[in-house]
Tab-separated table of C-alpha atoms and ligand atoms in Angstrom:
chain	number	residue	atom	x	y	z
A	1	MET	CA	60.086	22.415	40.925
A	2	ARG	CA	60.437	24.239	37.892
A	3	ARG	CA	60.741	20.889	36.001
A	4	LEU	CA	57.430	19.784	37.596
A	5	LEU	CA	55.803	22.823	36.656
A	6	ALA	CA	57.108	22.547	33.028
A	7	THR	CA	55.877	19.046	32.864
A	8	LEU	CA	52.570	20.066	34.169
A	9	VAL	CA	52.324	22.861	31.406
A	10	VAL	CA	53.175	20.381	28.591
A	11	LEU	CA	50.800	17.718	29.824
A	12	THR	CA	47.997	20.350	30.077
A	13	MET	CA	48.795	21.369	26.249
A	14	VAL	CA	48.692	17.556	25.353
A	15	ALA	CA	45.281	17.394	27.006
A	16	ALA	CA	43.871	20.421	25.726
A	17	PHE	CA	45.452	19.581	22.178
A	18	VAL	CA	43.422	15.566	22.516
A	19	PHE	CA	40.171	17.076	23.900
A	20	ALA	CA	39.764	20.109	21.648
A	21	GLY	CA	39.522	17.699	18.814
A	22	GLY	CA	35.783	16.931	20.237
A	23	GLU	CA	34.850	16.348	16.721
A	24	GLN	CA	37.549	13.924	16.162
A	25	GLU	CA	37.131	11.836	19.137
A	26	GLY	CA	36.555	7.837	19.133
A	27	GLY	CA	39.676	6.658	17.057
A	28	GLY	CA	39.678	9.940	14.670
A	29	THR	CA	36.030	9.803	13.853
A	30	ARG	CA	34.859	13.195	12.744
A	31	PHE	CA	31.158	14.025	13.754
A	32	VAL	CA	29.145	16.175	11.447
A	33	THR	CA	25.749	17.561	11.696
A	34	ILE	CA	23.263	18.435	8.812
A	35	GLY	CA	20.305	20.829	9.584
A	36	THR	CA	17.114	19.907	8.195
A	37	GLY	CA	13.577	21.165	8.830
A	38	GLY	CA	10.441	19.922	10.398
A	39	VAL	CA	10.192	15.862	10.839
A	40	THR	CA	6.978	15.895	8.481
A	41	GLY	CA	8.635	17.650	5.643
A	42	VAL	CA	11.366	16.507	2.986
A	43	TYR	CA	14.381	18.334	4.437
A	44	TYR	CA	14.575	15.713	7.175
A	45	PRO	CA	14.624	12.531	5.404
A	46	THR	CA	16.928	14.278	2.922
A	47	GLY	CA	19.543	14.672	5.563
A	48	GLY	CA	18.837	11.124	6.613
A	49	ALA	CA	19.514	10.286	2.993
A	50	ILE	CA	22.919	11.973	2.622
A	51	SER	CA	23.790	10.704	6.007
A	52	ARG	CA	23.170	7.286	4.979
A	53	MET	CA	25.466	7.526	1.946
A	54	VAL	CA	28.359	8.735	3.561
A	55	ASN	CA	27.936	6.766	7.092
A	56	ALA	CA	27.851	3.708	4.630
A	57	LYS	CA	31.602	4.386	4.111
A	58	SER	CA	32.660	5.419	7.527
A	59	ASP	CA	35.588	2.712	7.449
A	60	GLU	CA	36.908	4.765	4.614
A	61	TYR	CA	36.138	8.536	5.475
A	62	ASN	CA	36.024	8.264	9.542
A	63	ILE	CA	33.118	10.566	9.191
A	64	ARG	CA	29.798	9.895	10.879
A	65	ALA	CA	27.109	12.195	10.045
A	66	SER	CA	23.747	12.817	11.745
A	67	VAL	CA	20.349	14.999	11.125
A	68	GLU	CA	18.963	17.560	13.192
A	69	SER	CA	15.383	18.779	13.144
A	70	THR	CA	15.374	22.583	12.641
A	71	ALA	CA	13.312	25.734	12.212
A	72	GLY	CA	14.321	25.611	8.296
A	73	SER	CA	16.554	27.271	5.599
A	74	VAL	CA	17.088	30.374	7.365
A	75	TYR	CA	17.967	28.746	10.701
A	76	ASN	CA	19.959	26.717	8.520
A	77	ILE	CA	22.133	29.004	6.813
A	78	ASN	CA	22.870	31.212	10.010
A	79	SER	CA	23.822	27.829	11.973
A	80	VAL	CA	26.354	26.836	9.335
A	81	LEU	CA	28.049	30.405	9.466
A	82	ASN	CA	28.183	30.468	13.065
A	83	GLY	CA	29.477	26.957	13.245
A	84	ASP	CA	26.752	25.281	15.042
A	85	LEU	CA	25.988	23.237	12.091
A	86	ASP	CA	28.348	21.843	9.709
A	87	PHE	CA	26.054	21.393	6.771
A	88	GLY	CA	22.377	22.490	6.242
A	89	ILE	CA	19.537	22.262	3.680
A	90	ALA	CA	18.398	25.560	2.621
A	91	GLN	CA	16.243	26.857	-0.377
A	92	SER	CA	17.863	28.294	-3.506
A	93	ASP	CA	16.075	31.664	-3.078
A	94	ARG	CA	17.272	31.765	0.631
A	95	GLN	CA	20.640	30.884	-0.437
A	96	TYR	CA	20.680	33.569	-3.015
A	97	GLN	CA	19.666	36.187	-0.696
A	98	ALA	CA	22.064	35.132	2.328
A	99	SER	CA	25.058	35.353	-0.765
A	100	ASN	CA	23.858	38.814	-1.879
A	101	GLY	CA	22.800	40.408	1.733
A	102	LEU	CA	19.220	40.451	0.985
A	103	ALA	CA	16.031	39.988	2.788
A	104	GLU	CA	17.051	38.504	6.328
A	105	TRP	CA	20.539	39.437	5.360
A	106	GLU	CA	20.077	42.857	4.372
A	107	ALA	CA	21.468	44.258	7.609
A	108	THR	CA	24.318	41.792	7.891
A	109	GLY	CA	25.252	42.090	4.238
A	110	ALA	CA	26.513	39.514	1.894
A	111	GLN	CA	27.555	36.303	3.662
A	112	GLU	CA	31.206	35.421	2.120
A	113	ASP	CA	31.561	32.447	3.960
A	114	LEU	CA	28.359	30.675	2.598
A	115	ARG	CA	29.389	27.793	0.360
A	116	SER	CA	27.113	25.609	-1.866
A	117	VAL	CA	27.622	21.745	-2.238
A	118	PHE	CA	24.611	20.636	-4.752
A	119	SER	CA	21.227	21.227	-5.251
A	120	ILE	CA	18.523	18.538	-4.365
A	121	HIS	CA	14.556	18.307	-5.120
A	122	PRO	CA	12.250	21.110	-6.389
A	123	GLU	CA	9.887	22.665	-3.553
A	124	SER	CA	6.909	24.378	-4.193
A	125	ILE	CA	5.296	27.119	-2.527
A	126	THR	CA	2.339	25.286	-1.355
A	127	LEU	CA	-1.148	26.683	-0.129
A	128	ILE	CA	-3.404	24.478	1.716
A	129	ALA	CA	-7.056	25.773	2.996
A	130	ALA	CA	-9.975	24.027	4.505
A	131	ALA	CA	-12.542	23.582	1.564
A	132	GLU	CA	-15.400	25.158	3.547
A	133	THR	CA	-13.759	28.560	3.328
A	134	GLY	CA	-14.754	28.362	-0.384
A	135	ALA	CA	-11.152	29.649	-1.110
A	136	GLU	CA	-10.085	28.563	-4.746
A	137	SER	CA	-6.713	30.652	-4.745
A	138	ILE	CA	-4.176	32.654	-2.947
A	139	ALA	CA	-6.757	35.918	-3.766
A	140	ASP	CA	-9.328	34.502	-1.483
A	141	LEU	CA	-7.366	34.476	1.857
A	142	ALA	CA	-8.504	37.867	2.936
A	143	GLY	CA	-10.047	37.676	6.430
A	144	LEU	CA	-8.703	34.046	6.962
A	145	ARG	CA	-6.459	32.799	9.733
A	146	VAL	CA	-3.298	32.019	7.787
A	147	ASN	CA	-0.423	30.263	8.987
A	148	ILE	CA	2.398	32.185	7.131
A	149	GLY	CA	5.575	30.037	8.581
A	150	ASN	CA	7.697	30.213	11.527
A	151	PRO	CA	10.715	32.537	12.074
A	152	GLY	CA	13.638	30.639	10.690
A	153	SER	CA	11.666	28.922	7.938
A	154	GLY	CA	12.020	29.279	4.339
A	155	GLN	CA	8.371	29.744	3.674
A	156	LEU	CA	7.879	32.799	5.878
A	157	GLN	CA	9.432	35.115	3.151
A	158	ASN	CA	7.851	33.012	0.569
A	159	SER	CA	4.289	33.757	1.739
A	160	ILE	CA	5.106	37.482	2.442
A	161	ASP	CA	6.166	37.714	-1.314
A	162	ALA	CA	3.007	35.815	-2.833
A	163	LEU	CA	0.658	37.768	-0.704
A	164	GLU	CA	1.874	40.917	-1.293
A	165	ALA	CA	1.914	40.301	-4.965
A	166	VAL	CA	-1.438	39.645	-4.974
A	167	GLY	CA	-2.319	43.011	-3.087
A	168	ILE	CA	-2.682	40.958	0.077
A	169	ASP	CA	-1.560	42.950	3.330
A	170	VAL	CA	-0.304	40.460	5.790
A	171	GLU	CA	-0.912	42.514	8.923
A	172	ASN	CA	-4.156	44.004	8.040
A	173	ASP	CA	-5.972	41.808	5.540
A	174	ILE	CA	-5.586	38.277	7.108
A	175	GLN	CA	-4.659	36.806	10.723
A	176	ALA	CA	-1.100	35.817	10.180
A	177	GLU	CA	0.030	32.957	12.488
A	178	GLN	CA	3.621	31.954	12.370
A	179	VAL	CA	3.570	28.288	13.767
A	180	LYS	CA	6.010	25.864	12.677
A	181	ALA	CA	4.876	23.743	9.805
A	182	VAL	CA	4.634	20.378	11.578
A	183	GLU	CA	1.760	21.786	13.528
A	184	ALA	CA	-0.148	23.583	10.733
A	185	PRO	CA	-1.973	20.106	9.531
A	186	GLY	CA	-3.531	19.745	13.221
A	187	LEU	CA	-4.359	23.087	13.850
A	188	LEU	CA	-6.202	23.179	10.292
A	189	GLN	CA	-8.032	19.905	10.949
A	190	ASP	CA	-8.993	21.041	14.287
A	191	GLY	CA	-10.416	24.384	12.983
A	192	ARG	CA	-7.974	26.697	14.564
A	193	LEU	CA	-6.323	27.608	11.217
A	194	ASP	CA	-8.189	28.413	7.885
A	195	ALA	CA	-5.067	27.834	5.712
A	196	PHE	CA	-1.166	27.423	5.705
A	197	PHE	CA	1.872	27.784	3.496
A	198	TYR	CA	4.476	25.351	3.264
A	199	THR	CA	7.488	25.712	0.955
A	200	VAL	CA	8.101	22.029	0.320
A	201	GLY	CA	9.002	18.865	-1.954
A	202	HIS	CA	6.119	16.748	-3.059
A	203	PRO	CA	4.817	14.402	-1.892
A	204	ASN	CA	5.530	14.941	1.905
A	205	GLY	CA	3.881	13.447	5.070
A	206	ASN	CA	2.759	17.022	5.859
A	207	ILE	CA	0.268	17.896	3.270
A	208	LEU	CA	-0.706	14.156	3.196
A	209	GLU	CA	-1.537	14.590	7.101
A	210	ALA	CA	-3.543	17.866	6.217
A	211	THR	CA	-5.540	16.390	3.347
A	212	SER	CA	-6.496	13.146	4.792
A	213	GLY	CA	-8.091	14.205	7.958
A	214	ARG	CA	-11.827	14.793	8.937
A	215	ILE	CA	-12.403	18.095	6.946
A	216	PRO	CA	-11.852	18.241	3.581
A	217	VAL	CA	-8.974	20.599	2.290
A	218	LYS	CA	-7.626	21.693	-1.033
A	219	ILE	CA	-4.386	22.819	-2.412
A	220	LEU	CA	-4.872	26.348	-3.770
A	221	ASP	CA	-3.644	27.974	-6.737
A	222	ILE	CA	-1.026	30.616	-6.227
A	223	THR	CA	-1.599	32.394	-9.848
A	224	GLY	CA	-2.254	35.919	-11.056
A	225	PRO	CA	-1.057	38.675	-12.991
A	226	GLY	CA	0.790	39.877	-9.418
A	227	ILE	CA	2.119	36.439	-9.237
A	228	ASP	CA	3.246	36.843	-13.128
A	229	ASP	CA	4.821	39.959	-12.060
A	230	LEU	CA	6.610	38.501	-9.012
A	231	LEU	CA	8.205	35.633	-10.998
A	232	SER	CA	9.342	38.217	-13.987
A	233	ARG	CA	11.060	40.490	-11.082
A	234	LEU	CA	12.770	37.553	-9.186
A	235	PRO	CA	15.280	35.098	-10.720
A	236	TYR	CA	14.762	32.692	-8.245
A	237	TYR	CA	11.491	31.694	-8.395
A	238	ALA	CA	10.152	29.737	-11.307
A	239	PRO	CA	6.349	28.299	-12.067
A	240	ALA	CA	5.337	24.936	-10.681
A	241	SER	CA	2.549	22.715	-10.246
A	242	ILE	CA	1.623	20.236	-7.460
A	243	PRO	CA	-0.085	17.085	-8.873
A	244	ALA	CA	-3.359	16.512	-7.338
A	245	ALA	CA	-2.863	12.512	-7.704
A	246	LEU	CA	0.063	12.794	-5.119
A	247	TYR	CA	-2.619	13.881	-2.536
A	248	PRO	CA	-5.838	11.648	-3.370
A	249	GLN	CA	-8.129	12.366	-0.448
A	250	SER	CA	-7.702	16.565	-1.382
A	251	ALA	CA	-10.348	18.091	-2.518
A	252	ASN	CA	-8.792	19.296	-5.367
A	253	THR	CA	-9.960	18.115	-9.123
A	254	ALA	CA	-6.915	19.543	-10.923
A	255	ASP	CA	-3.272	19.758	-10.233
A	256	ALA	CA	-2.525	23.039	-8.184
A	257	ARG	CA	-0.475	25.811	-10.039
A	258	THR	CA	2.087	27.951	-8.155
A	259	PHE	CA	5.772	28.790	-8.079
A	260	GLY	CA	8.790	27.324	-6.626
A	261	VAL	CA	12.381	26.950	-5.574
A	262	LYS	CA	14.800	24.252	-5.057
A	263	ALA	CA	16.138	22.625	-1.928
A	264	THR	CA	20.042	22.959	-1.850
A	265	LEU	CA	22.780	21.770	0.440
A	266	VAL	CA	25.081	24.452	1.891
A	267	THR	CA	28.030	24.331	4.340
A	268	ALA	CA	30.592	27.077	5.467
A	269	ALA	CA	34.107	27.977	3.816
A	270	SER	CA	35.706	26.657	6.953
A	271	VAL	CA	34.337	23.056	6.814
A	272	PRO	CA	37.156	20.897	5.985
A	273	GLU	CA	37.744	19.934	2.319
A	274	ASP	CA	37.736	16.273	2.905
A	275	VAL	CA	34.420	16.092	4.739
A	276	VAL	CA	32.622	18.028	1.902
A	277	TYR	CA	34.353	15.808	-0.552
A	278	ALA	CA	33.334	12.525	0.976
A	279	ILE	CA	29.604	13.811	1.206
A	280	THR	CA	29.695	15.069	-2.455
A	281	LYS	CA	31.405	11.917	-3.885
A	282	GLU	CA	29.033	9.439	-2.051
A	283	VAL	CA	25.841	11.195	-3.000
A	284	PHE	CA	26.929	11.281	-6.919
A	285	GLU	CA	28.767	8.100	-6.839
A	286	ASN	CA	25.258	6.201	-5.334
A	287	PHE	CA	23.100	8.526	-7.212
A	288	GLU	CA	20.412	5.709	-8.365
A	289	ASP	CA	20.575	4.439	-4.654
A	290	PHE	CA	20.191	7.982	-3.393
A	291	LYS	CA	17.357	8.940	-5.743
A	292	SER	CA	15.383	5.983	-4.570
A	293	LEU	CA	15.367	7.206	-1.018
A	294	HIS	CA	12.430	9.659	-1.396
A	295	PRO	CA	9.746	10.002	-4.178
A	296	ALA	CA	10.419	13.684	-4.293
A	297	TYR	CA	13.766	13.146	-5.875
A	298	GLN	CA	12.095	11.203	-9.094
A	299	VAL	CA	12.869	14.286	-11.117
A	300	LEU	CA	16.724	14.562	-10.316
A	301	THR	CA	19.475	14.123	-12.603
A	302	PRO	CA	22.945	14.862	-11.885
A	303	GLU	CA	23.094	17.972	-13.918
A	304	SER	CA	19.933	19.057	-12.293
A	305	MET	CA	22.049	18.858	-8.965
A	306	LEU	CA	24.170	21.487	-10.224
A	307	GLN	CA	21.599	24.001	-10.969
A	308	GLY	CA	19.921	26.668	-8.742
A	309	LEU	CA	23.224	27.203	-6.712
A	310	SER	CA	24.160	30.832	-5.962
A	311	ALA	CA	27.018	30.893	-3.139
A	312	PRO	CA	30.488	30.042	-4.481
A	313	LEU	CA	30.950	26.073	-4.526
A	314	HIS	CA	33.037	24.425	-1.639
A	315	ASP	CA	36.460	23.496	-2.258
A	316	GLY	CA	35.664	20.063	-1.589
A	317	ALA	CA	32.815	19.920	-3.856
A	318	ILE	CA	34.833	21.280	-6.585
A	319	ARG	CA	37.392	18.595	-6.077
A	320	TYR	CA	35.036	15.901	-6.491
A	321	TYR	CA	33.227	17.446	-9.598
A	322	GLU	CA	36.867	17.940	-11.413
A	323	GLU	CA	37.465	14.175	-10.599
A	324	ALA	CA	34.208	13.370	-11.975
A	325	GLY	CA	34.399	15.397	-15.225
A	326	MET	CA	31.603	17.598	-14.212
A	327	ILE	CA	33.023	20.858	-13.983
A	328	GLY	CA	31.837	21.877	-17.210
A	329	MET	CA	28.309	21.544	-16.160
A	330	ILE	CA	28.756	24.348	-13.469
A	331	ASN	CA	27.802	27.806	-13.870
A	332	PRO	CA	31.612	29.364	-13.753
A	333	GLU	CA	30.211	32.275	-11.410
A	334	LEU	CA	30.538	29.325	-8.728
A	335	LEU	CA	33.860	28.553	-9.406
A	336	PRO	CA	36.924	30.485	-7.868
B	1	LIG	N1	11.471	24.966	2.674
B	1	LIG	C1	11.142	24.603	4.053
B	1	LIG	C2	12.024	25.651	4.719
B	1	LIG	O1	13.213	26.174	4.613
B	1	LIG	C3	11.379	23.264	4.730
B	1	LIG	C4	10.825	22.229	4.013
B	1	LIG	C5	10.816	20.592	4.352
B	1	LIG	O2	11.390	20.439	5.590
B	1	LIG	O3	10.959	19.783	3.331
B	1	LIG	O4	11.744	25.823	5.986
């Protein structure tokens, strides 16, 4: 009887060991998930582009990457930290805030386990309004119905920062909505919103949809002395412009002037080194191929993909950058 029990215990342990490897099922394949954003943004196809690079070598790495559409940057950072996602795409300003315990992370403090991998395309704080509102810039939003961004998105804090910088009180001076970016173009075209903010790379399907409908729509300037002051105070914001030519049906006659951040890839310290190494290596070794996967990547260079990071680099990424002789391009503060 004792022997039978002992055998059962051993068998149970073996089974537990085999099945606990949930992520290792299917002949040792490791499944990794990349959190992105709404399907009409740039994060979603970016997750697809990164997955494609590593999945092309699934025989070598035994990794199968897939993409999840999510609420955006803040959701992705939190999900990477609590283990629900292996990787997430997140704005550089949000990476900075999470690493330093600011904004959404003020109460929980500096997120020590957050790791950066590389940065990707530039994103602009984009403000879209129905032309009939007569609004030319952010300062004209008072009294309007404005989508400031859904909870969990990157844009929510950016729109609040921008509005406050020009003296518009979010609670009292506008009718603030917090819907997902994917819904905003439809609401604007239906006359149920006057304007919306979206922090996003260009061109993208969302702004294309917003500017190609029945009612004329304009990309507004986010400028003024208050914005200049904001940019001088916050290290993670930089001036940017949105070429009117990217949205030929918009009511713009000139490029919109605004400010921006960068999209970055983040992970957690606990994600295995070989997985992060494989993703980093495949994106950089197939750089030209990667760059061709989205027009928002046109400006990318290997150097630019190492800038705009603030969380320490993951060991797997460091291993690749060392091997590729790129370590000298990296801010030493990101290294151990
Ligand atoms: N920047 C947005 C966010 O953090 C997402 C933009 C996109 O999906 O391209 O929520």
